[in-house]
Coordinates of C-alpha atoms and ligand atoms in Angstrom, one line a residue:
M13 CA 43.9 36.6 -11.9
K14 CA 45.6 38.0 -8.9
Y15 CA 42.1 39.4 -7.1
L16 CA 39.4 37.3 -8.4
D17 CA 37.6 37.7 -5.6
E18 CA 37.2 41.1 -5.7
F19 CA 35.2 40.9 -9.1
R20 CA 31.2 41.3 -9.1
D21 CA 31.1 38.2 -11.2
P22 CA 34.7 35.9 -10.8
G23 CA 33.3 33.4 -12.4
L24 CA 32.8 35.3 -15.5
A25 CA 35.9 37.5 -15.2
K26 CA 38.1 34.3 -15.2
R27 CA 36.0 33.2 -18.3
L28 CA 36.6 36.2 -20.1
L29 CA 40.5 36.2 -19.4
E30 CA 40.8 32.6 -20.2
E31 CA 39.0 33.5 -23.2
I32 CA 41.5 36.6 -24.2
Q33 CA 44.5 34.3 -23.5
R34 CA 43.2 31.5 -26.0
T35 CA 42.0 34.0 -28.5
A36 CA 45.5 35.9 -28.5
T37 CA 48.2 34.6 -30.9
R38 CA 50.9 37.5 -30.5
A39 CA 51.5 39.9 -27.5
W40 CA 48.8 43.1 -28.9
T41 CA 49.3 46.4 -27.8
I42 CA 45.9 48.2 -26.5
M43 CA 45.4 51.5 -25.3
E44 CA 42.7 52.7 -23.2
V45 CA 41.9 56.1 -23.6
C46 CA 40.0 56.8 -20.1
G47 CA 42.1 57.7 -16.6
G48 CA 38.7 56.3 -15.1
Q49 CA 39.9 52.8 -16.8
T50 CA 43.9 53.1 -16.2
H51 CA 42.7 53.1 -12.5
G52 CA 40.3 49.8 -13.0
L53 CA 43.0 47.8 -15.0
L54 CA 45.8 48.5 -12.3
R55 CA 43.2 48.3 -9.0
H56 CA 42.4 44.7 -10.5
G57 CA 45.6 43.5 -11.5
I58 CA 44.0 43.0 -14.5
D59 CA 47.5 44.5 -16.2
D60 CA 49.5 42.1 -14.7
A61 CA 47.1 39.1 -15.3
L62 CA 47.3 39.8 -19.2
R63 CA 51.2 39.7 -18.7
G64 CA 52.7 39.0 -21.8
V65 CA 49.5 38.7 -23.7
V66 CA 48.0 41.6 -24.2
E67 CA 50.3 45.1 -23.4
L68 CA 47.8 48.0 -22.1
L69 CA 49.3 51.5 -22.5
H70 CA 47.5 54.2 -20.9
G71 CA 46.1 57.1 -23.3
P72 CA 45.4 60.7 -22.7
G73 CA 42.0 60.3 -20.7
C74 CA 42.7 62.3 -17.4
P75 CA 41.1 65.4 -17.7
V76 CA 43.5 67.5 -15.1
C77 CA 46.2 65.9 -16.7
V78 CA 45.8 67.2 -20.1
T79 CA 44.5 70.8 -19.3
A80 CA 47.6 73.0 -20.0
A81 CA 49.7 74.4 -17.6
E82 CA 49.1 77.6 -19.1
S83 CA 45.6 77.6 -18.5
I84 CA 46.1 77.1 -14.7
D85 CA 48.2 80.3 -14.6
Q86 CA 45.2 82.2 -16.4
A87 CA 43.1 80.8 -13.2
I88 CA 45.7 82.0 -11.1
E89 CA 46.0 85.4 -12.7
L90 CA 42.6 85.4 -12.3
S91 CA 42.4 84.4 -8.6
L92 CA 44.4 86.8 -7.4
R93 CA 42.6 90.0 -8.8
A94 CA 40.2 91.7 -5.9
E95 CA 37.5 91.4 -7.8
V96 CA 37.5 87.8 -8.7
R97 CA 36.4 84.0 -7.0
L98 CA 37.7 81.6 -9.1
A99 CA 35.7 78.4 -8.8
T100 CA 37.1 75.0 -9.3
F101 CA 36.6 71.3 -8.7
G102 CA 39.1 69.9 -5.7
D103 CA 41.0 67.9 -8.2
M104 CA 42.5 71.1 -10.2
L105 CA 44.2 72.8 -6.7
R106 CA 47.7 70.8 -6.9
V107 CA 48.2 71.0 -10.2
P108 CA 50.8 72.8 -10.9
G109 CA 51.2 75.6 -13.6
T110 CA 54.4 76.7 -14.9
G111 CA 55.3 78.4 -11.9
E112 CA 52.9 77.5 -8.6
S113 CA 49.3 75.6 -8.3
L114 CA 46.2 77.0 -7.5
L115 CA 46.6 75.8 -3.8
M116 CA 50.0 77.5 -3.7
A117 CA 48.0 80.9 -5.3
R118 CA 45.7 80.5 -2.5
R119 CA 48.4 80.1 0.5
R120 CA 49.1 83.8 -0.6
G121 CA 45.5 84.9 -0.8
A122 CA 44.2 83.9 -4.1
R123 CA 40.7 83.7 -4.3
V124 CA 39.6 80.1 -5.0
Q125 CA 36.0 78.2 -4.4
L126 CA 35.8 74.4 -4.4
V127 CA 32.1 73.4 -6.5
Y128 CA 30.8 70.2 -7.5
S129 CA 29.6 71.3 -10.7
P130 CA 29.4 74.6 -13.1
L131 CA 25.8 75.4 -11.9
D132 CA 27.3 75.6 -8.3
A133 CA 29.6 78.3 -9.5
V134 CA 25.9 80.2 -11.6
A135 CA 24.2 80.0 -8.0
L136 CA 27.9 81.5 -6.7
A137 CA 27.6 84.6 -8.6
R138 CA 23.7 85.0 -8.2
E139 CA 24.4 85.3 -4.4
D140 CA 27.0 87.7 -4.7
P141 CA 26.4 89.8 -7.6
D142 CA 29.3 92.0 -5.9
R143 CA 31.7 90.0 -7.1
E144 CA 32.5 88.2 -10.4
V145 CA 33.0 84.7 -10.0
V146 CA 34.8 82.9 -12.8
F147 CA 34.6 78.8 -13.1
L148 CA 37.6 77.3 -14.5
A149 CA 35.9 74.6 -17.0
V150 CA 38.3 71.6 -17.9
G151 CA 36.9 68.0 -18.6
F152 CA 36.1 66.0 -22.2
E153 CA 32.7 65.9 -23.9
T154 CA 31.2 64.2 -20.2
T155 CA 31.4 67.3 -18.6
A156 CA 31.3 69.8 -21.0
P157 CA 27.5 69.6 -21.5
A158 CA 27.3 71.1 -17.6
T159 CA 29.3 73.9 -18.7
A160 CA 27.2 74.9 -21.7
L161 CA 24.3 74.5 -19.4
A162 CA 25.8 76.8 -17.1
V163 CA 26.7 79.1 -19.6
E164 CA 22.8 79.2 -21.0
Q165 CA 21.6 79.6 -17.7
A166 CA 23.6 82.6 -16.9
A167 CA 22.6 83.6 -20.3
S168 CA 19.0 83.4 -19.4
L169 CA 19.2 85.3 -16.2
G170 CA 21.5 87.8 -17.8
L171 CA 24.0 87.6 -15.3
S172 CA 27.2 89.5 -15.8
N173 CA 28.8 88.2 -13.0
F174 CA 29.6 85.0 -14.0
S175 CA 31.9 83.7 -16.6
V176 CA 33.9 80.7 -17.7
L177 CA 37.7 80.2 -18.4
M178 CA 37.2 77.1 -21.3
A179 CA 40.0 74.5 -21.1
H180 CA 37.5 71.7 -21.8
V181 CA 39.0 69.1 -24.4
R182 CA 38.1 66.8 -27.2
V183 CA 39.2 63.1 -27.3
E184 CA 38.7 61.9 -30.4
P185 CA 41.7 64.6 -31.6
A186 CA 44.2 63.1 -29.4
M187 CA 43.4 59.3 -30.4
A188 CA 44.0 60.6 -34.1
A189 CA 47.1 62.4 -33.1
I190 CA 48.2 59.2 -31.3
A191 CA 47.6 56.6 -33.7
A192 CA 49.0 58.8 -36.5
A193 CA 52.5 59.7 -34.8
A194 CA 55.3 57.9 -36.6
G195 CA 56.0 54.7 -34.5
C196 CA 52.8 54.2 -33.0
R197 CA 52.4 50.8 -31.2
V198 CA 48.6 51.0 -30.1
D199 CA 47.4 48.3 -32.7
G200 CA 43.6 48.7 -31.2
F201 CA 42.1 51.2 -28.4
L202 CA 39.1 51.3 -25.8
A203 CA 37.4 54.1 -26.4
A204 CA 36.3 55.8 -23.0
G205 CA 32.5 54.7 -22.2
H206 CA 31.3 58.0 -20.9
V207 CA 31.9 60.3 -23.4
C208 CA 30.6 57.8 -25.6
T209 CA 27.3 58.3 -24.0
I210 CA 27.6 61.9 -25.0
T211 CA 29.1 61.6 -28.6
G212 CA 27.8 57.9 -29.9
Y213 CA 30.6 55.9 -31.2
E214 CA 29.5 56.4 -34.9
V215 CA 32.1 59.7 -34.4
Y216 CA 34.8 56.5 -34.8
R217 CA 33.9 55.2 -38.5
D218 CA 35.9 57.5 -39.9
F219 CA 38.7 57.0 -37.2
V220 CA 39.4 53.1 -37.7
E221 CA 39.4 54.0 -41.6
R222 CA 41.8 56.4 -41.7
Y223 CA 43.8 54.5 -39.3
G224 CA 43.5 51.4 -39.6
R225 CA 43.0 50.2 -36.2
P226 CA 40.0 49.1 -34.2
V227 CA 38.3 50.7 -31.4
V228 CA 35.7 49.3 -29.1
V229 CA 33.7 51.0 -26.9
T230 CA 34.2 50.3 -22.9
G231 CA 33.0 50.7 -19.7
F232 CA 34.6 50.3 -16.0
E233 CA 34.0 47.9 -14.4
P234 CA 36.4 44.9 -14.3
V235 CA 34.1 42.4 -15.9
D236 CA 33.4 45.6 -18.7
L237 CA 37.5 46.2 -19.2
L238 CA 37.9 42.7 -19.6
Q239 CA 34.8 42.8 -22.0
G240 CA 36.6 45.1 -23.8
I241 CA 40.2 43.4 -24.4
L242 CA 38.6 40.8 -25.5
H243 CA 36.5 42.0 -28.4
S244 CA 39.9 44.4 -29.3
V245 CA 41.9 40.8 -29.2
Q246 CA 39.2 39.5 -31.2
L247 CA 38.7 42.3 -34.3
L248 CA 42.7 42.4 -34.5
E249 CA 43.2 38.6 -34.8
R250 CA 40.5 38.6 -37.9
G251 CA 42.5 41.7 -38.9
Q252 CA 39.5 43.6 -38.9
A253 CA 39.5 47.8 -37.7
E254 CA 35.9 48.2 -36.8
V255 CA 33.8 50.3 -34.3
V256 CA 32.3 47.6 -31.8
N257 CA 30.3 48.9 -29.0
A258 CA 31.2 46.5 -25.6
Y259 CA 29.2 48.8 -23.6
G260 CA 25.8 48.6 -25.3
R261 CA 23.9 49.3 -21.9
S262 CA 25.2 53.1 -21.7
V263 CA 25.7 53.8 -25.0
A264 CA 24.1 54.2 -28.2
A265 CA 25.1 54.3 -31.9
A266 CA 24.7 58.3 -31.8
G267 CA 25.1 59.2 -28.6
N268 CA 22.9 61.8 -26.3
A269 CA 21.0 64.0 -28.7
A270 CA 20.5 66.5 -26.1
A271 CA 23.8 66.9 -24.3
Q272 CA 25.1 67.2 -28.4
G273 CA 22.4 69.8 -28.6
I274 CA 23.8 72.6 -26.2
L275 CA 27.3 71.5 -26.9
Q276 CA 26.6 72.9 -30.2
R277 CA 24.8 75.8 -29.5
V278 CA 27.1 77.3 -26.7
F279 CA 30.9 75.7 -28.2
R280 CA 32.1 75.6 -31.3
V281 CA 35.2 73.4 -32.3
A282 CA 38.9 75.1 -31.5
D283 CA 42.2 74.0 -31.6
R284 CA 43.7 73.3 -28.5
P285 CA 47.0 73.1 -26.3
W286 CA 47.4 69.5 -24.6
R287 CA 49.6 69.5 -21.4
G288 CA 52.7 67.8 -22.8
L289 CA 51.0 67.1 -26.0
G290 CA 51.3 70.2 -27.4
W291 CA 48.6 72.0 -30.1
M292 CA 45.7 69.3 -30.4
P293 CA 43.9 70.9 -34.4
A294 CA 40.3 70.2 -33.2
G295 CA 41.5 69.4 -29.6
G296 CA 39.3 72.1 -27.8
L297 CA 36.0 73.8 -26.9
L298 CA 35.4 77.2 -27.2
L299 CA 32.4 79.7 -26.6
R300 CA 30.9 80.8 -29.3
E301 CA 30.4 84.3 -30.6
E302 CA 27.0 84.6 -29.2
F303 CA 28.0 83.9 -25.7
R304 CA 31.3 85.8 -25.9
A305 CA 30.2 88.1 -23.2
W306 CA 30.9 85.4 -20.8
D307 CA 34.3 84.0 -21.5
A308 CA 36.6 84.8 -19.4
V309 CA 39.5 85.7 -21.4
D310 CA 37.8 88.3 -23.1
K311 CA 36.4 90.0 -20.0
F312 CA 39.5 90.4 -18.3
G313 CA 41.9 90.9 -21.1
L314 CA 44.1 87.5 -20.8
S315 CA 46.6 86.6 -23.1
S316 CA 45.7 83.9 -25.0
L317 CA 47.2 80.8 -25.4
D318 CA 48.2 80.2 -29.3
G319 CA 51.2 79.9 -29.7
V320 CA 52.1 78.5 -26.1
E321 CA 54.1 74.8 -25.7
A322 CA 52.1 73.4 -23.1
A323 CA 55.0 71.7 -21.7
E324 CA 55.1 69.9 -18.3
A325 CA 57.8 70.8 -15.4
T326 CA 61.5 70.4 -16.1
G327 CA 61.8 66.6 -16.3
C328 CA 58.4 65.2 -16.2
R329 CA 57.9 63.0 -18.9
S330 CA 53.8 63.2 -18.8
G331 CA 53.8 63.3 -22.6
E332 CA 55.0 60.2 -23.2
V333 CA 53.1 58.5 -20.5
M334 CA 50.1 60.0 -22.2
S335 CA 50.8 58.8 -25.6
G336 CA 51.7 55.2 -24.4
R337 CA 55.3 55.5 -25.5
L338 CA 56.9 55.3 -21.5
R339 CA 55.4 53.0 -18.8
P340 CA 54.9 55.7 -15.3
S341 CA 57.1 53.2 -13.9
D342 CA 60.0 53.8 -16.6
C343 CA 60.3 57.6 -15.4
P344 CA 63.0 58.4 -14.0
H345 CA 61.1 60.4 -10.8
F346 CA 58.5 58.0 -10.4
G347 CA 58.2 57.4 -7.0
T348 CA 61.2 59.3 -5.7
G349 CA 61.4 62.4 -7.2
C350 CA 57.4 62.1 -8.1
T351 CA 55.4 61.3 -5.6
P352 CA 51.6 62.1 -5.0
E353 CA 52.6 63.6 -2.0
S354 CA 55.3 65.5 -3.9
P355 CA 54.2 65.4 -7.7
L356 CA 56.4 66.9 -10.4
G357 CA 53.3 66.4 -13.1
A358 CA 50.0 66.2 -13.3
P359 CA 49.5 62.6 -14.1
M360 CA 50.7 61.9 -10.5
V361 CA 48.4 64.5 -8.9
S362 CA 44.8 63.3 -10.0
G363 CA 43.3 60.6 -9.4
E364 CA 42.9 59.6 -13.0
G365 CA 46.3 60.1 -13.8
A366 CA 48.4 57.0 -14.9
C367 CA 51.3 57.8 -13.1
N368 CA 49.0 58.0 -10.1
A369 CA 47.6 54.7 -10.3
Y370 CA 50.7 53.3 -11.2
Y371 CA 52.4 54.5 -7.7
R372 CA 48.8 53.7 -5.6
Y373 CA 47.7 50.1 -6.9
A374 CA 51.9 49.0 -6.6
S375 CA 51.0 50.3 -2.9
V376 CA 47.8 48.1 -2.4
E377 CA 49.8 45.2 -4.0
L378 CA 52.2 45.7 -1.5
E379 CA 50.1 46.1 1.3
R380 CA 48.0 42.9 0.3
S381 CA 51.1 41.1 0.0
Q382 CA 52.0 42.0 3.9
K383 CA 48.3 40.9 5.0
S384 CA 48.5 38.0 3.3
A385 CA 52.1 36.8 4.8
G386 CA 50.7 38.0 8.3
G387 CA 47.6 35.8 7.4
R388 CA 49.8 32.6 6.8
Ligands
SF4_30 S1 56.2 60.1 -12.4 FE1 55.8 62.2 -12.4 S2 57.7 63.5 -13.3 FE2 57.4 61.2 -13.9 S3 56.1 61.4 -16.2 FE3 54.6 60.6 -14.0 S4 54.0 62.9 -13.3 FE4 55.6 63.0 -14.3

C-alpha cells in the first residue's frame, strides 16, 4: 500500500490487504456509505491498493451533500428576516441553494451565526429573548439526537424564540434506493459505524434479506476499513447476504437505547427530498405534533418542500456520484469548472464529500511524489 508507514499498525494493514487480495476471486464492487470512510479510503490510498481486486464506490453518506438545495433556500429566506438569527454548522455556509449560499446571503446582510451544537443555538435564544433563533438541523441519525435534545430543552424551558428548520435524513432508505435501482452495481455495503452506534445493526437484517447484499458495519481508521472490506469479500465469496459487525468496539446489536428514545419522543419518520437523489420515502425526520411550536416551517409560514425536485445545480452530477454511478474524477467539471474554491455542487464543498476527497487527495498524492522526487 502506498502510505503504509502512515498506519498506526502497518503490519496488520499489510496482512489485511494481502488477505483481501488472496480471498477475492473476482473484482467485487463495494460501496462505503459514509463520507468519513470515503475520505479515509482515499487519504490512505486504500482504493488504489485494491485496484483490480475490489472496486470501491462512494455512497450518499455526506450530510452536507444530501441536504436539499431548497432547504438552503429556506434557511436563507429566514436569515434575511429582520427578527431572525439563523444558527448553523460552519460546513453549511458554502453549500449552494438553488441560487445563492448562506455565505453569499450573509454578505448582503443575512444574520447567520455559526454554532458547534444545537444546544449552542438554544443558548443563543436564551441570551437574546428579543430575537428568533432558528437552528438549521442537518445530518444523519448520529447528529439527530442532539437536535432532539435541544428541542426538548427548549420545550422544558418554555423557550418560544427558538425553532428548528428540519433537514435530518436517515441512512437506510438511501441504501435501499441504491440497492433497488435498475442496474445497481453494488455487491455489498459498508455501513457507517457512527450511525450504527445509534441505530444498532439489527436494523439491516430486513435490508440484507430484501436486497440480497451483505452489510458490514465498519469504522473509520484505515485498519477498520480494511477489516470491513475483508469481511465483505469473505461474505461475497461465500455467497452470503448477512449483516456483520466489524466495529464491535463501538457498535452493539440494538444500538443506543437512550438516543433512540429521544429520537422517538421528538421526531417522526417522514419522506424527504435528498439533494441530487430526489424524494426518499421514509428518508427523513420531522418534529412530532407535540413539538410543532418549535418547527420553523410552521412558525414562519414557509412553503412546504413537497414536490420539490431537490436537483443539483446545472451540470453538477452529484446524484450519480452519490449513488455510485459516476466516479468524481469522471465528472466533466471535476478540477476545472468545479474545485473546492469554486464548487459547482455540494460534494465538492463538503469536507466529507466524495468530489472534495478526490480533489484533496489527488493533491496530497502530487505533493508526496514531489517530495519524494526532491528527496532523491
Ligand atoms: S465534480 Fe463538482 S460538478 Fe461534478 S459531481 Fe462533483 S460537485 Fe458536482
